[in-house]
CSV table of C-alpha atoms in Angstrom, one decimal:
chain,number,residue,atom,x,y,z
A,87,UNK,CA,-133.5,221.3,27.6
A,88,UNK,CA,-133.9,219.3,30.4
A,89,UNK,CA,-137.4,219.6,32.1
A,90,UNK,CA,-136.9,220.7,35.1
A,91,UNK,CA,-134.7,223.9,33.8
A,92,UNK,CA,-137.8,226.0,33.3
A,93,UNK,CA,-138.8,226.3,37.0
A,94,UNK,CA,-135.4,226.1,38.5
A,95,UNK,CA,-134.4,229.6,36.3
A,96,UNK,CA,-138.1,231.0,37.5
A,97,UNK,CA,-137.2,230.1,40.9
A,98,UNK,CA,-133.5,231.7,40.8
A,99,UNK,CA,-135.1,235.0,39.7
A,100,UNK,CA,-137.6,234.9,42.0
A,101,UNK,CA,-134.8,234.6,44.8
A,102,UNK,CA,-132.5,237.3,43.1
A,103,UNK,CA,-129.8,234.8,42.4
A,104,UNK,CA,-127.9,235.1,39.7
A,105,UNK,CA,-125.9,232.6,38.3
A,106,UNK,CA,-124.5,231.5,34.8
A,107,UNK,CA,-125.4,228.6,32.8
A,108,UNK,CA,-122.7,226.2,33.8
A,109,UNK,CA,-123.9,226.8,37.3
A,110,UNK,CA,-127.5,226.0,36.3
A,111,UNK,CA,-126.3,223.3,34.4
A,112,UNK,CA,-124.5,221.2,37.5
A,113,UNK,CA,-127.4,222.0,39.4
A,114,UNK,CA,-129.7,220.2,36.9
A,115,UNK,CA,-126.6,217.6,36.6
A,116,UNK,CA,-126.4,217.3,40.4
A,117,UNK,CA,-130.7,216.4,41.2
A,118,UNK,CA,-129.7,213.8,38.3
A,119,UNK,CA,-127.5,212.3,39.9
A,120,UNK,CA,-129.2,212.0,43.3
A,121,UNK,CA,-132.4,210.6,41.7
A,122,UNK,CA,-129.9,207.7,39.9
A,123,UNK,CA,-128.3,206.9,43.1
A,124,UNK,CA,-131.3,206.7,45.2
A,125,UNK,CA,-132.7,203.8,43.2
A,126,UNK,CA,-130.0,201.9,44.7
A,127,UNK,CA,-129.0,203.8,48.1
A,128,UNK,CA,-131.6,205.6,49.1
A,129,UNK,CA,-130.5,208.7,49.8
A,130,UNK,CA,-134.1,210.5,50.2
A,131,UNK,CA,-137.4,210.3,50.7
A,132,UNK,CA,-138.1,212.3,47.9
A,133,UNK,CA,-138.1,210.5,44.5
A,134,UNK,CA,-140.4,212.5,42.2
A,135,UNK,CA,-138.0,215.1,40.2
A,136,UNK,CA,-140.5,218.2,40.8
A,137,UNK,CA,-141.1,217.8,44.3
A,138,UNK,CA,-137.2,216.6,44.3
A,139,UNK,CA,-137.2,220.6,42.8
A,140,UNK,CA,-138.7,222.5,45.2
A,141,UNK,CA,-138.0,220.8,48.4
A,142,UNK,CA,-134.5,220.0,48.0
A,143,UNK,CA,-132.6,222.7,45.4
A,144,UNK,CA,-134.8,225.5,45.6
A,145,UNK,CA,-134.9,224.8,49.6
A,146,UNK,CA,-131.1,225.3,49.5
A,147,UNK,CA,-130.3,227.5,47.2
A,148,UNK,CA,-132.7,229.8,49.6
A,149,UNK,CA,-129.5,229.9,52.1
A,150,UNK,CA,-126.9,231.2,49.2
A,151,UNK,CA,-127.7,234.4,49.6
A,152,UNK,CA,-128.0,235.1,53.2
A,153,UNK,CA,-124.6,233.0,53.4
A,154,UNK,CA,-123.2,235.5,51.2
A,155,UNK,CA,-124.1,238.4,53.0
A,156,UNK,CA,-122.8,237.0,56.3
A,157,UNK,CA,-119.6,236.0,54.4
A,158,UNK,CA,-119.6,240.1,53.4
A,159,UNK,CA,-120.2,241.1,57.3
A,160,UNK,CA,-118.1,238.8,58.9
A,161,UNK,CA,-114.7,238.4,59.3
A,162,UNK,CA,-114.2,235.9,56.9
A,163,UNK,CA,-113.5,236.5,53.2
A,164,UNK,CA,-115.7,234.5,50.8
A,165,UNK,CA,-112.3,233.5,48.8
A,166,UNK,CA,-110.7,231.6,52.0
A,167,UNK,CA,-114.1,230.6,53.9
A,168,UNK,CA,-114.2,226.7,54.9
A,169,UNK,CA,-117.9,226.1,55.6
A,170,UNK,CA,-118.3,222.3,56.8
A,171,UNK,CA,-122.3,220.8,56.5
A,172,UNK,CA,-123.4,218.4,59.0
A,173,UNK,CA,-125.2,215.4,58.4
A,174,UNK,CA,-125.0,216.5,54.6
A,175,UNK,CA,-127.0,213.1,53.1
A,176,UNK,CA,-127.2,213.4,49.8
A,177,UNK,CA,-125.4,216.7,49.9
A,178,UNK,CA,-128.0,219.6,50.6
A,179,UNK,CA,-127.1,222.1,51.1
A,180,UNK,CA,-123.6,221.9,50.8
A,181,UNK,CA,-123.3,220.6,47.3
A,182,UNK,CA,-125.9,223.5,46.5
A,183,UNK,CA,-123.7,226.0,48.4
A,184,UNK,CA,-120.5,224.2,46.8
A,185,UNK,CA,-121.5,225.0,43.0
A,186,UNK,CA,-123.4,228.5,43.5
A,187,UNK,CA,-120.2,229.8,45.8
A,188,UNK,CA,-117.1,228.0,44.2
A,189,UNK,CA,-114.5,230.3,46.0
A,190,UNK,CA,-116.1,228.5,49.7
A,191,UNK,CA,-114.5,225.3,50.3
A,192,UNK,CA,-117.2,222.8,51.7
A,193,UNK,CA,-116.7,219.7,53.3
A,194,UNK,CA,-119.9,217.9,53.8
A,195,UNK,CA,-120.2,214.7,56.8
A,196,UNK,CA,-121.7,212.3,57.2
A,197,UNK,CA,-121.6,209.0,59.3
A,198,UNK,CA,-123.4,206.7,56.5
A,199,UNK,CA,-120.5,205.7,54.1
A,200,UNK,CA,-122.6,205.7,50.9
A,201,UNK,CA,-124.0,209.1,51.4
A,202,UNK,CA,-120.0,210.6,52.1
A,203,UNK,CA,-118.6,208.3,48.8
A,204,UNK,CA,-122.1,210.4,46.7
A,205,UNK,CA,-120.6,213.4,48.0
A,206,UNK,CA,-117.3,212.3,46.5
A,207,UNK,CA,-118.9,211.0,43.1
A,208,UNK,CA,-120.4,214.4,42.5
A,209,UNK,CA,-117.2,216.4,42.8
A,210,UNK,CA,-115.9,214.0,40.7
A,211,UNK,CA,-118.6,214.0,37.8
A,212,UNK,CA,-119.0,217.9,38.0
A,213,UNK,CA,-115.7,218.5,38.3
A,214,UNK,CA,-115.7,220.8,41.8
A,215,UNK,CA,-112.8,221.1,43.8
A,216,UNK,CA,-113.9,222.9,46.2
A,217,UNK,CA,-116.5,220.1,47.5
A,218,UNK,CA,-115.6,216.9,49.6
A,219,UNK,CA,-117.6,214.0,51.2
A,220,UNK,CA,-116.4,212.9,54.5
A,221,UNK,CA,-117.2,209.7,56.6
A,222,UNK,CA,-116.9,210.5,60.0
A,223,UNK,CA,-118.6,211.6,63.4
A,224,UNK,CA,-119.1,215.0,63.4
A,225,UNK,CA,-117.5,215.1,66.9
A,226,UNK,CA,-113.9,214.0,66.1
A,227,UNK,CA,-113.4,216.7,63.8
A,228,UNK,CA,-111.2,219.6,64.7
A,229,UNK,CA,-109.9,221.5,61.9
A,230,UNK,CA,-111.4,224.8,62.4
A,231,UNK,CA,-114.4,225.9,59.7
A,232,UNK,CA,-115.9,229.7,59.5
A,233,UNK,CA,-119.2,228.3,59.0
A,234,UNK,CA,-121.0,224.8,60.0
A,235,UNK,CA,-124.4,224.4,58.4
A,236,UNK,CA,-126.8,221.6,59.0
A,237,UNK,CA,-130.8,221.1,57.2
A,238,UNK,CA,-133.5,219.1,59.0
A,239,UNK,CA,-130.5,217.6,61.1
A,240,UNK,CA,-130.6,218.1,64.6
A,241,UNK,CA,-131.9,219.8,67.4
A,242,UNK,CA,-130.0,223.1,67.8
A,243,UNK,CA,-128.4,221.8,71.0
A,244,UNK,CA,-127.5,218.8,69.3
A,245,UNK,CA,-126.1,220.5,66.2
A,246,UNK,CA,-123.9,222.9,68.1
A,247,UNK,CA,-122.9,220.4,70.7
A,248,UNK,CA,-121.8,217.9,68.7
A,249,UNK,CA,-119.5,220.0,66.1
A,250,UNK,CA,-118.6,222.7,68.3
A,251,UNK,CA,-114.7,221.3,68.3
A,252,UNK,CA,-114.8,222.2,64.6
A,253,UNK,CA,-115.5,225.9,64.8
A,254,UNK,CA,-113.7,228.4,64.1
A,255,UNK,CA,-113.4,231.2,66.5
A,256,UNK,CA,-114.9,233.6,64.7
A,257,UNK,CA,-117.0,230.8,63.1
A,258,UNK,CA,-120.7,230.7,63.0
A,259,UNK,CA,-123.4,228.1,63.3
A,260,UNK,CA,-126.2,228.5,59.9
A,261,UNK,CA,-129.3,225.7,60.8
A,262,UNK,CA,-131.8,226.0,58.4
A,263,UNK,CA,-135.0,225.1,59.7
A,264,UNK,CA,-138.7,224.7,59.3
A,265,UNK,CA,-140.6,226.9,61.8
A,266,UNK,CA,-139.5,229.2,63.8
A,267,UNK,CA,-138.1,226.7,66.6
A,268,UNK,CA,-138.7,228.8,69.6
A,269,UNK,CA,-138.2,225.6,72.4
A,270,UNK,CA,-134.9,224.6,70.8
A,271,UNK,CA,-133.1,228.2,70.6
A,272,UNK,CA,-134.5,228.6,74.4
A,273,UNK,CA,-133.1,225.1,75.4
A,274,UNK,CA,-129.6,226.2,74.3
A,275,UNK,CA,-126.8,226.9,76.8
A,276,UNK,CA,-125.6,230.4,77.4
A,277,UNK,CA,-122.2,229.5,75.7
A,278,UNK,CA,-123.9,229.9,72.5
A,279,UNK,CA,-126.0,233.0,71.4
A,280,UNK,CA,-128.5,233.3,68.0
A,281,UNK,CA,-127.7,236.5,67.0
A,282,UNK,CA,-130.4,236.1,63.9
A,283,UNK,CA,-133.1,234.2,63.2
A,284,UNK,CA,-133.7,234.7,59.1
A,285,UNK,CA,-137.2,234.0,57.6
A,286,UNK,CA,-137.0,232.5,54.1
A,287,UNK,CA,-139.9,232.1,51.0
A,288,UNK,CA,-138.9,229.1,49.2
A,289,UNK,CA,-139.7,229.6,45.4
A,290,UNK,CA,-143.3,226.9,44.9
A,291,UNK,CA,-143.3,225.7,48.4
A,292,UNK,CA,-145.9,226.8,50.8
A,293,UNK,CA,-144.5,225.8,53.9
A,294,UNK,CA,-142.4,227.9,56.9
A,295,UNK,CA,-138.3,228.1,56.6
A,296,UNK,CA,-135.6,230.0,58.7
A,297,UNK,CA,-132.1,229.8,59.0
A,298,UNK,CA,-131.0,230.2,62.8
A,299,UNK,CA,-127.8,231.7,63.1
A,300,UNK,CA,-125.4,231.1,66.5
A,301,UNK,CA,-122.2,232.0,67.2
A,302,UNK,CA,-119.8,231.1,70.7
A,303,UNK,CA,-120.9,233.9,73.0
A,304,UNK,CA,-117.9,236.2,73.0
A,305,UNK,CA,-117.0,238.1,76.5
């Protein structure tokens, strides 16, 4: 068993998430593969495997969920959503989102090469064709996605700004966040509008999380 199984399945049930051992299993397989490729690219800051734990996959997978139930009220199906994560680094948390929600399609950007070919060598190795690494600005894409998340990236105004060309017009913005970030949501333009702001518990970690949600302000 590997060691770090115990308190990702305590931390799954204490979120309500179910998934099935070959889910678990790429999970396991995926913090694995970050902490190999970090001791030659640095892709975090975070190198010891608990810590890596709670502040990286339980930290994501605390989005699945409320993604899900946006999916459900929006007007998006989960079996045709394209959900694009900005600034992905070493995937999180759209390699999270791409193995717990394998009917969303997930490209995740980034501008550092390395980071966008890790992407790549983790759909490869777990075998998940619905996940993609791309090199790029943010900014010069355009193909339309229902959902564009970002972690620990951006300002909002930043965030939105910069990949507005790439949402869809139904599409929604999902930042996760640390506190509450009252000066950023006020700084935004009235061309986009937070119709939610989403307190999360992160399973082990005593600190503050939200996911902001924004939208285009519709007439």
């Amino acid at each position: 068993m590997h060691a770090l199984e115990p308190g990702l399945r305590q931390g799954l049930l204490e979120l309500d998430l179910n998934l099935d051992d070959a889910q678990i299993q790429h999970l396991l397989d995926y913090l694995d593969l970050i902490q190999k490729w970090t001791r030659v690219y640095n892709l975090t800051a975070v190198r010891e495997p608990a810590e890596m734990l709670t502040h990286h996959l339980l930290d994501s997978l605390t989005a699945i969920a409320p993604l899900r139930r946006q999916l459900q009220s929006g007007d998006v199906t989960s079996g045709t959503a394209r959900l694009l994560d900005v600034g992905s680094g070493a995937g999180l948390p759209g390699i999270v989102i791409a193995i717990c929600c394998p009917a969303i399609t997930v490209h995740c950007v980034d501008t550092v090469g390395k980071k966008a070919a890790f992407i790549q060598q983790v759909a490869a190795s777990l075998k998940l064709p619905n996940l993609r690494g791309i090199h790029a600005r943010v900014e010069s894409l355009t193909e339309p996605y229902d959902v564009i998340s970002s972690r620990a990236f951006a300002s909002l105004v930043d965030f939105t700004s910069w990949s507005v060309g790439a949402l869809a017009q139904q599409g929604v913005w999902m930042a996760l966040k640390g506190k509450h970030p009252e000066q950023e949501i006020s700084a935004l333009p009235s061309a986009v509008e937070v119709f939610h702001v989403e307190q999360l518990q992160v399973p082990g970690l005593d600190a503050e999380r939200c996911i902001v949600w924004m939208r285009g302000r519709r007439a």
